[in-house]
Amino acid sequence: MNTWVIDGGQPLRGEIRVSGAKNSITKLLVASILSEQPSHFSNVPNIGDRDITQEMCAAVGATFSNTNGHSLRVSTPTISSNIISQELGGRNRLAIMLMGPLLHRTGKAVIPAAAGGDQIGPRPVDFHLQGIQRMGARVEIKDGNYIIQAADGLRGAEITLDYPSVTSTENLLMAASMARGRTIIQNAAIEPEVVDLVSYLQKMGAIIDYQVDRTFVVEGVETLNGASHRLLPDRIVAASLGAAAVATGGDVFVRNASQPDMLTFLNTLRRVGGKFEVQDDGIRFYADGPLKAIHLETSVHPGFMTDWQSPFLLLLTQAEGMSVVHETVFEDRFGYVAALQDMGAEIGLYDSCLGHRCRFASSSYKHSAVIKGPSKLRSAEVTVPDLRAGFTYLIAAIMAEGQSRVHGIDHITRGYENLEESLRSLGARIQPVQ
Ligand code: EPU
């Protein structure tokens, strides 16, 4: 059921377990196709984006067997097709990631140009395509598809990304792992999920050096083996729950939350006055005393993640004074603010950079927010615009006095496992309706 009725005014309390990262499993499944041999993954999240990516991999020949809900065996001895359908390509943003494996296995990849996923900015794939062209592939666009070909195989190249893009870095790392010679990727993303992919590729037999200045150096190898890999915990889910615990005035232990991947989030939470306690097997997040307004800018790792922005902004609606949030990763990631305004939050949006001058300085995108708190939130009827904003709406509805209706829950289950049961176990009063 895609609509939930939520009775708010209840702090979240209890314990919740976070499983593997969405933004890791999706790339690992694709990377497994580089090899003819099977791979095993554990700590796999049961989320919608995993299912979509499995379907995409199955469409090119991968088969899956589940040993239990959180582990998965994938095997692609032969490639049955190198074409991703428009329908599959439109369901998330992963289709373009198949270009490297398909080029290595068949010399060709046909990938829909229109991708799905969250509408949080234009989200072009020019870095991916320019990078693969430097590695010797030919790219043309025909009937709404990128036709990418490398009949003689890919060769190593020197590539400098204009911005440290996560999926471009991951895509080019996969392509470079089996290219002839050495590939240097400069200004690369170094997010923990990227390093998780590199760790898996290394287990498969890849040679990838990781230098201090955002540079990866990849020595191409001829074949890659299957491998076993345990996914890193989802630091976006963990932080969202942490922010939710504090914003609702509650106390939640997030089992498996990993401190090293969340240092910036934890520092920022401490500046605001939110409390946390790092334990051996997770992190306890709780509210104790008033919250203070802060200035915050999102950035690439190790900065404050853009995916932490919306739950944290919601938390800032409860802080005393004026907070500022400057979004510098995606130009259009405040689409959810209108609903929070309807619920009583005092938030102004601006197209100027309230912080350092970022790539969006001369655009008309409203990418800075000023939040005046604390605000008492009231219930509302809202429709989820994207995954992270959707989770924020749920928490806002849990915080608000009265009964809210949240439509479009399927956006959220793409990235949050067992959502209804988990939130209920923390005390949320949720009723799915037709
Ligand atoms: N960019 C380009 N050209 C490209 C690629 C990126 O201009 O070819 C720009 C983007 O438009 C954006 C910036 O570079 O302004 C950063 O984009 P990036 O490529 O890093 O983002 P992404 O790879 O599309 C991944 C995650 C996002 C997460 C970002 C940032 C996946 C599948 N998605 O997106 O996750 O927000 O990195 O960390 O890994 C989510 O999980 O809800 C989500 C949106």
CSV table of C-alpha atoms and ligand atoms in Angstrom, one decimal:
chain,number,residue,atom,x,y,z
A,1,MET,CA,0.0,0.0,0.0
A,2,ASN,CA,1.4,3.2,-1.1
A,3,THR,CA,-0.2,5.6,1.4
A,4,TRP,CA,0.4,5.7,5.1
A,5,VAL,CA,-1.7,7.5,7.7
A,6,ILE,CA,0.6,8.5,10.6
A,7,ASP,CA,-0.5,9.7,14.0
A,8,GLY,CA,2.3,12.0,15.2
A,9,GLY,CA,3.6,13.3,18.5
A,10,GLN,CA,5.5,10.2,19.5
A,11,PRO,CA,9.2,10.1,20.1
A,12,LEU,CA,11.1,7.2,18.5
A,13,ARG,CA,12.6,4.8,21.0
A,14,GLY,CA,14.2,1.4,20.8
A,15,GLU,CA,16.7,-0.5,18.7
A,16,ILE,CA,17.0,-0.9,15.0
A,17,ARG,CA,19.5,-2.8,12.8
A,18,VAL,CA,20.9,-1.2,9.7
A,19,SER,CA,21.9,-3.5,6.9
A,20,GLY,CA,24.2,-3.1,3.9
A,21,ALA,CA,24.4,0.0,1.9
A,22,LYS,CA,22.0,0.6,-1.1
A,23,ASN,CA,24.7,2.5,-2.9
A,24,SER,CA,27.1,-0.4,-2.5
A,25,ILE,CA,25.0,-3.5,-3.4
A,26,THR,CA,23.8,-1.9,-6.6
A,27,LYS,CA,27.4,-1.4,-7.9
A,28,LEU,CA,28.6,-4.8,-6.5
A,29,LEU,CA,26.0,-6.7,-8.4
A,30,VAL,CA,26.9,-5.0,-11.6
A,31,ALA,CA,30.7,-5.5,-10.9
A,32,SER,CA,30.1,-9.2,-10.4
A,33,ILE,CA,29.3,-9.4,-14.2
A,34,LEU,CA,32.9,-8.6,-15.0
A,35,SER,CA,33.6,-12.2,-14.1
A,36,GLU,CA,32.3,-15.5,-15.5
A,37,GLN,CA,32.6,-16.9,-12.0
A,38,PRO,CA,30.1,-16.7,-9.2
A,39,SER,CA,30.3,-14.2,-6.3
A,40,HIS,CA,28.7,-14.2,-2.9
A,41,PHE,CA,27.5,-11.1,-1.0
A,42,SER,CA,26.5,-10.9,2.6
A,43,ASN,CA,24.8,-8.2,4.6
A,44,VAL,CA,22.7,-7.5,1.5
A,45,PRO,CA,19.8,-5.1,2.1
A,46,ASN,CA,16.3,-6.2,1.2
A,47,ILE,CA,15.3,-3.0,-0.6
A,48,GLY,CA,13.6,-2.0,-3.9
A,49,ASP,CA,16.8,-0.8,-5.6
A,50,ARG,CA,18.5,-4.2,-5.0
A,51,ASP,CA,15.5,-5.9,-6.7
A,52,ILE,CA,15.6,-3.5,-9.7
A,53,THR,CA,19.4,-3.9,-10.1
A,54,GLN,CA,19.0,-7.7,-9.9
A,55,GLU,CA,16.4,-7.6,-12.6
A,56,MET,CA,18.7,-5.5,-14.8
A,57,CYS,CA,21.6,-7.9,-14.2
A,58,ALA,CA,19.3,-10.9,-14.9
A,59,ALA,CA,18.3,-9.2,-18.2
A,60,VAL,CA,21.9,-9.6,-19.4
A,61,GLY,CA,22.3,-13.2,-18.1
A,62,ALA,CA,23.0,-13.1,-14.4
A,63,THR,CA,21.3,-15.7,-12.2
A,64,PHE,CA,20.8,-15.4,-8.5
A,65,SER,CA,20.3,-17.7,-5.6
A,66,ASN,CA,19.5,-16.6,-2.1
A,67,THR,CA,20.9,-18.5,0.8
A,68,ASN,CA,18.9,-16.3,3.1
A,69,GLY,CA,17.4,-12.8,3.0
A,70,HIS,CA,20.7,-11.0,3.6
A,71,SER,CA,23.0,-13.1,1.4
A,72,LEU,CA,23.1,-13.5,-2.3
A,73,ARG,CA,25.0,-15.6,-4.8
A,74,VAL,CA,25.2,-14.2,-8.3
A,75,SER,CA,26.6,-16.0,-11.3
A,76,THR,CA,27.0,-14.8,-15.0
A,77,PRO,CA,28.8,-17.5,-16.9
A,78,THR,CA,27.5,-16.2,-20.2
A,79,ILE,CA,26.0,-12.9,-21.3
A,80,SER,CA,22.6,-13.5,-22.9
A,81,SER,CA,22.0,-9.9,-24.0
A,82,ASN,CA,23.9,-6.6,-24.1
A,83,ILE,CA,20.8,-4.5,-24.3
A,84,ILE,CA,19.1,-2.9,-21.3
A,85,SER,CA,15.4,-2.1,-22.1
A,86,GLN,CA,14.0,1.4,-21.8
A,87,GLU,CA,11.6,0.1,-19.2
A,88,LEU,CA,14.4,-1.3,-16.9
A,89,GLY,CA,16.6,1.7,-17.5
A,90,GLY,CA,13.9,4.0,-16.4
A,91,ARG,CA,13.5,2.3,-13.0
A,92,ASN,CA,16.7,3.6,-11.3
A,93,ARG,CA,20.0,5.2,-12.3
A,94,LEU,CA,22.0,2.0,-12.6
A,95,ALA,CA,21.8,1.0,-16.3
A,96,ILE,CA,24.8,3.2,-17.3
A,97,MET,CA,26.9,1.2,-14.7
A,98,LEU,CA,26.6,-1.9,-16.9
A,99,MET,CA,28.7,-0.3,-19.7
A,100,GLY,CA,32.1,-1.6,-18.4
A,101,PRO,CA,31.1,-5.2,-17.8
A,102,LEU,CA,29.1,-5.5,-21.0
A,103,LEU,CA,32.0,-3.9,-23.1
A,104,HIS,CA,34.5,-6.3,-21.6
A,105,ARG,CA,32.2,-9.4,-22.0
A,106,THR,CA,30.7,-8.6,-25.5
A,107,GLY,CA,32.4,-5.5,-26.9
A,108,LYS,CA,29.0,-3.6,-27.0
A,109,ALA,CA,26.5,-2.1,-24.6
A,110,VAL,CA,23.1,-0.6,-25.4
A,111,ILE,CA,21.9,1.6,-22.5
A,112,PRO,CA,18.8,3.8,-22.3
A,113,ALA,CA,19.7,7.4,-22.3
A,114,ALA,CA,16.8,8.3,-20.0
A,115,ALA,CA,17.5,7.1,-16.5
A,116,GLY,CA,15.1,6.9,-13.6
A,117,GLY,CA,16.0,7.7,-9.9
A,118,ASP,CA,15.5,10.8,-7.9
A,119,GLN,CA,14.8,14.1,-9.6
A,120,ILE,CA,17.3,16.2,-7.6
A,121,GLY,CA,19.0,18.0,-10.5
A,122,PRO,CA,19.7,17.3,-14.1
A,123,ARG,CA,22.1,14.4,-13.3
A,124,PRO,CA,23.9,14.1,-16.6
A,125,VAL,CA,26.2,11.1,-17.4
A,126,ASP,CA,28.7,13.1,-19.5
A,127,PHE,CA,31.7,12.1,-17.2
A,128,HIS,CA,30.8,8.4,-17.7
A,129,LEU,CA,30.7,8.7,-21.4
A,130,GLN,CA,33.7,11.0,-21.8
A,131,GLY,CA,35.7,8.6,-19.6
A,132,ILE,CA,34.8,5.5,-21.6
A,133,GLN,CA,35.5,7.3,-24.8
A,134,ARG,CA,39.0,8.1,-23.5
A,135,MET,CA,39.4,4.4,-22.9
A,136,GLY,CA,38.8,3.8,-26.6
A,137,ALA,CA,35.0,3.2,-26.8
A,138,ARG,CA,32.8,4.7,-29.5
A,139,VAL,CA,29.5,6.3,-28.2
A,140,GLU,CA,26.5,7.2,-30.4
A,141,ILE,CA,23.0,8.0,-29.4
A,142,LYS,CA,20.2,6.3,-31.4
A,143,ASP,CA,16.5,5.8,-30.7
A,144,GLY,CA,16.9,7.0,-27.1
A,145,ASN,CA,19.8,4.7,-26.4
A,146,TYR,CA,23.5,5.1,-25.9
A,147,ILE,CA,25.2,2.6,-28.2
A,148,ILE,CA,28.7,2.1,-26.7
A,149,GLN,CA,31.2,-0.1,-28.6
A,150,ALA,CA,34.7,-1.2,-28.1
A,151,ALA,CA,35.3,-4.1,-30.5
A,152,ASP,CA,39.0,-4.1,-29.8
A,153,GLY,CA,38.6,-3.9,-26.1
A,154,LEU,CA,39.2,-0.9,-23.7
A,155,ARG,CA,42.6,0.6,-23.1
A,156,GLY,CA,44.0,2.4,-20.1
A,157,ALA,CA,43.7,6.2,-20.2
A,158,GLU,CA,44.3,9.3,-18.1
A,159,ILE,CA,41.0,10.7,-17.0
A,160,THR,CA,40.3,13.8,-14.9
A,161,LEU,CA,36.7,14.2,-13.6
A,162,ASP,CA,35.3,17.8,-13.5
A,163,TYR,CA,33.8,16.9,-10.2
A,164,PRO,CA,34.4,13.9,-7.9
A,165,SER,CA,31.2,12.1,-9.0
A,166,VAL,CA,30.5,8.8,-7.2
A,167,THR,CA,28.9,6.7,-9.9
A,168,SER,CA,31.3,8.0,-12.6
A,169,THR,CA,34.3,7.0,-10.5
A,170,GLU,CA,32.8,3.6,-9.8
A,171,ASN,CA,31.9,3.1,-13.5
A,172,LEU,CA,35.3,4.0,-14.7
A,173,LEU,CA,37.0,1.8,-12.0
A,174,MET,CA,35.1,-1.2,-13.2
A,175,ALA,CA,35.9,-0.4,-16.9
A,176,ALA,CA,39.6,0.2,-16.0
A,177,SER,CA,40.0,-3.0,-14.0
A,178,MET,CA,40.1,-5.1,-17.2
A,179,ALA,CA,41.3,-2.5,-19.7
A,180,ARG,CA,44.7,-3.0,-21.4
A,181,GLY,CA,47.4,-1.0,-19.5
A,182,ARG,CA,47.1,1.7,-16.8
A,183,THR,CA,44.2,4.0,-16.1
A,184,ILE,CA,44.6,7.1,-13.9
A,185,ILE,CA,41.4,8.6,-12.6
A,186,GLN,CA,42.0,12.1,-11.1
A,187,ASN,CA,39.6,14.1,-9.0
A,188,ALA,CA,37.8,10.9,-8.2
A,189,ALA,CA,35.2,10.2,-5.5
A,190,ILE,CA,36.5,8.5,-2.4
A,191,GLU,CA,33.2,7.8,-0.6
A,192,PRO,CA,33.2,4.7,1.6
A,193,GLU,CA,30.9,3.0,-1.0
A,194,VAL,CA,33.5,3.6,-3.7
A,195,VAL,CA,36.1,2.0,-1.5
A,196,ASP,CA,33.8,-0.9,-0.8
A,197,LEU,CA,33.6,-1.5,-4.6
A,198,VAL,CA,37.4,-1.2,-4.9
A,199,SER,CA,37.7,-3.8,-2.0
A,200,TYR,CA,35.5,-6.2,-3.9
A,201,LEU,CA,37.3,-5.6,-7.2
A,202,GLN,CA,40.6,-6.3,-5.4
A,203,LYS,CA,39.3,-9.6,-4.1
A,204,MET,CA,38.3,-10.4,-7.7
A,205,GLY,CA,41.9,-9.8,-8.8
A,206,ALA,CA,42.0,-6.2,-9.8
A,207,ILE,CA,45.0,-3.9,-9.1
A,208,ILE,CA,43.7,-0.5,-7.9
A,209,ASP,CA,45.9,1.9,-6.1
A,210,TYR,CA,44.3,4.7,-4.1
A,211,GLN,CA,46.5,7.8,-3.7
A,212,VAL,CA,46.2,10.7,-1.3
A,213,ASP,CA,45.0,13.3,-3.8
A,214,ARG,CA,41.7,11.7,-5.0
A,215,THR,CA,43.6,9.7,-7.6
A,216,PHE,CA,43.0,6.0,-8.5
A,217,VAL,CA,45.6,4.2,-10.5
A,218,VAL,CA,44.3,1.0,-12.0
A,219,GLU,CA,46.6,-1.6,-13.7
A,220,GLY,CA,44.3,-3.6,-16.0
A,221,VAL,CA,44.2,-7.4,-15.7
A,222,GLU,CA,43.0,-9.9,-18.2
A,223,THR,CA,40.4,-11.7,-16.1
A,224,LEU,CA,38.7,-11.3,-12.8
A,225,ASN,CA,37.5,-14.1,-10.5
A,226,GLY,CA,34.4,-14.4,-8.4
A,227,ALA,CA,34.7,-13.3,-4.8
A,228,SER,CA,32.9,-13.2,-1.5
A,229,HIS,CA,32.2,-9.8,0.0
A,230,ARG,CA,30.4,-8.4,3.1
A,231,LEU,CA,28.8,-5.0,2.4
A,232,LEU,CA,29.5,-2.0,4.5
A,233,PRO,CA,26.6,-0.8,6.6
A,234,ASP,CA,24.3,1.9,5.1
A,235,ARG,CA,25.5,5.2,6.6
A,236,ILE,CA,22.7,7.1,5.0
A,237,VAL,CA,20.0,4.9,6.7
A,238,ALA,CA,22.0,5.0,10.0
A,239,ALA,CA,22.3,8.8,9.9
A,240,SER,CA,18.6,9.3,8.9
A,241,LEU,CA,17.6,7.2,11.9
A,242,GLY,CA,20.0,9.1,14.1
A,243,ALA,CA,18.6,12.5,13.0
A,244,ALA,CA,15.1,11.0,13.5
A,245,ALA,CA,15.8,9.9,17.0
A,246,VAL,CA,17.0,13.3,18.1
A,247,ALA,CA,14.4,15.3,16.1
A,248,THR,CA,11.5,13.4,17.7
A,249,GLY,CA,13.0,13.8,21.2
A,250,GLY,CA,13.7,10.1,21.4
A,251,ASP,CA,16.4,7.5,22.0
A,252,VAL,CA,17.4,4.9,19.3
A,253,PHE,CA,20.2,2.4,19.2
A,254,VAL,CA,21.2,1.9,15.6
A,255,ARG,CA,22.9,-1.5,15.5
A,256,ASN,CA,25.7,-1.8,13.0
A,257,ALA,CA,26.0,2.0,12.4
A,258,SER,CA,29.7,2.5,11.6
A,259,GLN,CA,31.4,5.5,13.3
A,260,PRO,CA,34.4,5.8,10.8
A,261,ASP,CA,32.0,6.3,7.9
A,262,MET,CA,29.9,8.9,9.8
A,263,LEU,CA,32.5,11.1,11.5
A,264,THR,CA,31.2,14.3,9.8
A,265,PHE,CA,27.6,13.5,10.6
A,266,LEU,CA,28.5,12.8,14.3
A,267,ASN,CA,30.5,16.0,14.6
A,268,THR,CA,27.7,18.0,13.1
A,269,LEU,CA,25.1,16.4,15.3
A,270,ARG,CA,27.3,17.2,18.3
A,271,ARG,CA,27.5,20.9,17.2
A,272,VAL,CA,23.7,21.1,17.1
A,273,GLY,CA,23.4,19.6,20.6
A,274,GLY,CA,22.1,16.1,19.6
A,275,LYS,CA,23.6,13.3,21.7
A,276,PHE,CA,25.2,10.1,20.6
A,277,GLU,CA,27.2,7.3,22.2
A,278,VAL,CA,29.4,5.0,20.1
A,279,GLN,CA,29.2,1.4,21.2
A,280,ASP,CA,31.1,-1.7,19.9
A,281,ASP,CA,28.2,-2.8,17.8
A,282,GLY,CA,26.4,0.4,16.8
A,283,ILE,CA,25.6,4.0,17.9
A,284,ARG,CA,23.0,5.2,20.3
A,285,PHE,CA,21.4,8.5,19.3
A,286,TYR,CA,19.3,10.5,21.7
A,287,ALA,CA,17.9,13.9,22.6
A,288,ASP,CA,18.9,15.6,25.8
A,289,GLY,CA,18.4,19.4,26.1
A,290,PRO,CA,17.9,22.2,23.6
A,291,LEU,CA,19.3,22.1,20.1
A,292,LYS,CA,21.4,25.0,18.6
A,293,ALA,CA,21.3,26.5,15.1
A,294,ILE,CA,24.3,25.9,12.9
A,295,HIS,CA,25.7,26.6,9.4
A,296,LEU,CA,26.1,23.5,7.3
A,297,GLU,CA,27.3,22.8,3.7
A,298,THR,CA,27.0,19.5,2.0
A,299,SER,CA,30.0,18.2,0.1
A,300,VAL,CA,31.8,15.1,-1.2
A,301,HIS,CA,33.5,12.7,1.2
A,302,PRO,CA,34.7,13.3,3.8
A,303,GLY,CA,32.3,16.3,3.9
A,304,PHE,CA,28.7,16.3,5.0
A,305,MET,CA,26.8,14.0,2.6
A,306,THR,CA,24.1,15.4,0.5
A,307,ASP,CA,21.9,12.4,1.4
A,308,TRP,CA,22.1,13.4,5.1
A,309,GLN,CA,20.8,16.9,4.2
A,310,SER,CA,17.0,16.5,4.3
A,311,PRO,CA,16.7,14.6,7.6
A,312,PHE,CA,19.2,17.0,9.2
A,313,LEU,CA,17.4,20.0,7.9
A,314,LEU,CA,14.3,18.6,9.6
A,315,LEU,CA,16.3,18.3,12.8
A,316,LEU,CA,17.3,22.0,12.4
A,317,THR,CA,13.6,23.0,12.4
A,318,GLN,CA,13.8,22.1,16.1
A,319,ALA,CA,17.0,24.1,16.9
A,320,GLU,CA,16.9,27.5,18.5
A,321,GLY,CA,17.9,30.3,16.1
A,322,MET,CA,18.7,30.6,12.4
A,323,SER,CA,20.4,27.7,10.7
A,324,VAL,CA,21.8,27.8,7.2
A,325,VAL,CA,22.1,24.8,4.9
A,326,HIS,CA,24.0,25.2,1.6
A,327,GLU,CA,23.6,22.2,-0.8
A,328,THR,CA,26.6,22.0,-3.1
A,329,VAL,CA,26.3,18.5,-4.6
A,330,PHE,CA,22.9,18.5,-6.3
A,331,GLU,CA,21.4,21.7,-7.6
A,332,ASP,CA,17.8,20.9,-6.9
A,333,ARG,CA,17.6,19.0,-3.6
A,334,PHE,CA,15.2,21.2,-1.6
A,335,GLY,CA,12.1,20.2,-3.4
A,336,TYR,CA,10.7,18.7,-0.2
A,337,VAL,CA,10.9,22.0,1.7
A,338,ALA,CA,7.5,23.2,0.5
A,339,ALA,CA,5.8,20.3,2.4
A,340,LEU,CA,7.7,21.1,5.6
A,341,GLN,CA,6.6,24.8,5.2
A,342,ASP,CA,3.0,23.6,5.0
A,343,MET,CA,3.6,21.6,8.2
A,344,GLY,CA,4.7,24.8,9.9
A,345,ALA,CA,8.5,24.9,9.5
A,346,GLU,CA,9.9,28.3,8.8
A,347,ILE,CA,12.3,27.8,5.9
A,348,GLY,CA,13.5,30.3,3.2
A,349,LEU,CA,15.2,29.1,0.0
A,350,TYR,CA,17.7,31.2,-1.9
A,351,ASP,CA,19.6,30.8,-5.2
A,352,SER,CA,22.7,32.4,-3.8
A,353,CYS,CA,25.5,30.5,-2.1
A,354,LEU,CA,25.1,30.9,1.6
A,355,GLY,CA,28.6,29.6,2.2
A,356,HIS,CA,31.6,29.2,-0.1
A,357,ARG,CA,30.9,29.9,-3.8
A,358,CYS,CA,29.8,26.5,-5.4
A,359,ARG,CA,29.2,25.2,-8.9
A,360,PHE,CA,25.6,26.5,-8.7
A,361,ALA,CA,26.5,30.1,-7.9
A,362,SER,CA,25.3,31.6,-11.1
A,363,SER,CA,22.4,29.2,-11.6
A,364,SER,CA,18.8,30.0,-10.6
A,365,TYR,CA,18.5,26.8,-8.5
A,366,LYS,CA,17.5,27.5,-5.0
A,367,HIS,CA,20.3,25.6,-3.3
A,368,SER,CA,20.6,27.4,0.0
A,369,ALA,CA,18.1,27.3,2.9
A,370,VAL,CA,17.7,29.4,6.0
A,371,ILE,CA,15.7,27.7,8.8
A,372,LYS,CA,14.3,29.5,11.8
A,373,GLY,CA,13.6,27.3,14.8
A,374,PRO,CA,12.2,25.8,16.8
A,375,SER,CA,8.9,25.2,15.1
A,376,LYS,CA,6.0,23.1,16.2
A,377,LEU,CA,5.1,20.9,13.2
A,378,ARG,CA,1.4,20.2,12.4
A,379,SER,CA,0.0,17.3,10.4
A,380,ALA,CA,-0.4,17.5,6.6
A,381,GLU,CA,-1.1,15.5,3.5
A,382,VAL,CA,2.1,15.1,1.5
A,383,THR,CA,3.4,13.2,-1.6
A,384,VAL,CA,6.9,11.9,-1.5
A,385,PRO,CA,9.1,13.5,-4.2
A,386,ASP,CA,12.2,11.3,-3.8
A,387,LEU,CA,13.8,8.7,-1.6
A,388,ARG,CA,15.6,10.7,1.0
A,389,ALA,CA,13.0,13.5,1.2
A,390,GLY,CA,10.4,10.7,1.6
A,391,PHE,CA,12.0,9.4,4.8
A,392,THR,CA,12.2,13.0,6.0
A,393,TYR,CA,8.4,13.4,5.4
A,394,LEU,CA,7.8,10.2,7.5
A,395,ILE,CA,9.8,11.6,10.4
A,396,ALA,CA,8.1,15.0,10.1
A,397,ALA,CA,4.7,13.3,10.2
A,398,ILE,CA,5.9,11.3,13.3
A,399,MET,CA,6.9,14.6,14.9
A,400,ALA,CA,3.8,16.5,14.0
A,401,GLU,CA,0.7,16.8,16.2
A,402,GLY,CA,-2.3,15.1,14.6
A,403,GLN,CA,-2.8,12.7,11.7
A,404,SER,CA,-0.8,13.0,8.5
A,405,ARG,CA,-1.2,11.2,5.2
A,406,VAL,CA,2.0,10.4,3.2
A,407,HIS,CA,1.6,9.2,-0.4
A,408,GLY,CA,4.3,7.6,-2.5
A,409,ILE,CA,5.8,5.2,0.1
A,410,ASP,CA,7.3,3.1,-2.7
A,411,HIS,CA,9.9,5.8,-3.3
A,412,ILE,CA,11.2,5.2,0.2
A,413,THR,CA,11.2,1.4,0.2
A,414,ARG,CA,13.7,1.6,-2.7
A,415,GLY,CA,16.3,2.4,0.0
A,416,TYR,CA,15.0,1.5,3.4
A,417,GLU,CA,14.5,-2.1,4.5
A,418,ASN,CA,11.5,-3.3,6.5
A,419,LEU,CA,10.4,0.3,6.8
A,420,GLU,CA,7.0,-0.1,8.3
A,421,GLU,CA,8.0,-2.8,10.8
A,422,SER,CA,11.1,-0.9,11.8
A,423,LEU,CA,9.4,2.4,12.4
A,424,ARG,CA,6.6,0.7,14.3
A,425,SER,CA,9.1,-1.1,16.5
A,426,LEU,CA,10.4,2.3,17.5
A,427,GLY,CA,6.9,3.4,18.5
A,428,ALA,CA,5.6,5.1,15.3
A,429,ARG,CA,1.9,4.9,14.8
A,430,ILE,CA,1.6,4.0,11.1
A,431,GLN,CA,-1.5,2.7,9.3
A,432,PRO,CA,-1.1,1.7,5.6
A,433,VAL,CA,-4.2,2.5,3.6
A,434,GLN,CA,-5.5,2.0,0.0
B,1,EPU,N1,27.7,14.9,-12.5
B,1,EPU,C1,27.8,15.4,-13.7
B,1,EPU,N2,28.1,14.6,-14.7
B,1,EPU,C2,28.2,13.2,-14.5
B,1,EPU,C3,28.0,12.7,-13.2
B,1,EPU,C4,27.8,13.5,-12.2
B,1,EPU,O1,27.7,16.6,-13.9
B,1,EPU,O2,28.5,12.5,-15.5
B,1,EPU,C5,27.3,15.8,-11.3
B,1,EPU,C6,25.9,15.5,-10.8
B,1,EPU,O3,24.9,16.2,-11.6
B,1,EPU,C7,26.0,16.1,-9.4
B,1,EPU,C8,27.5,15.8,-9.0
B,1,EPU,O4,28.2,15.5,-10.2
B,1,EPU,O5,25.9,17.5,-9.4
B,1,EPU,C9,27.6,14.6,-8.1
B,1,EPU,O6,26.9,13.5,-8.7
B,1,EPU,P1,27.4,12.0,-8.4
B,1,EPU,O7,27.7,11.4,-9.7
B,1,EPU,O8,28.4,11.9,-7.3
B,1,EPU,O9,26.1,11.4,-7.9
B,1,EPU,P2,25.5,10.0,-8.3
B,1,EPU,O10,26.6,9.1,-8.6
B,1,EPU,O11,24.5,10.2,-9.4
B,1,EPU,C10,25.4,8.9,-6.0
B,1,EPU,C11,24.4,8.2,-5.2
B,1,EPU,C12,23.5,9.3,-4.6
B,1,EPU,C13,24.3,10.3,-3.8
B,1,EPU,C14,25.4,10.8,-4.7
B,1,EPU,C15,26.4,11.7,-3.9
B,1,EPU,C16,24.2,6.1,-6.2
B,1,EPU,C17,23.4,5.2,-7.0
B,1,EPU,N3,23.7,7.3,-6.0
B,1,EPU,O12,24.7,9.5,-7.0
B,1,EPU,O13,22.5,8.6,-3.8
B,1,EPU,O14,23.5,11.3,-3.4
B,1,EPU,O15,26.2,9.8,-5.2
B,1,EPU,O16,26.9,11.0,-2.8
B,1,EPU,O17,25.3,5.7,-5.8
B,1,EPU,C18,20.5,8.2,-2.8
B,1,EPU,O18,21.0,7.2,-2.3
B,1,EPU,O19,19.3,8.6,-2.5
B,1,EPU,C19,21.2,9.0,-3.8
B,1,EPU,C20,20.7,10.0,-4.5
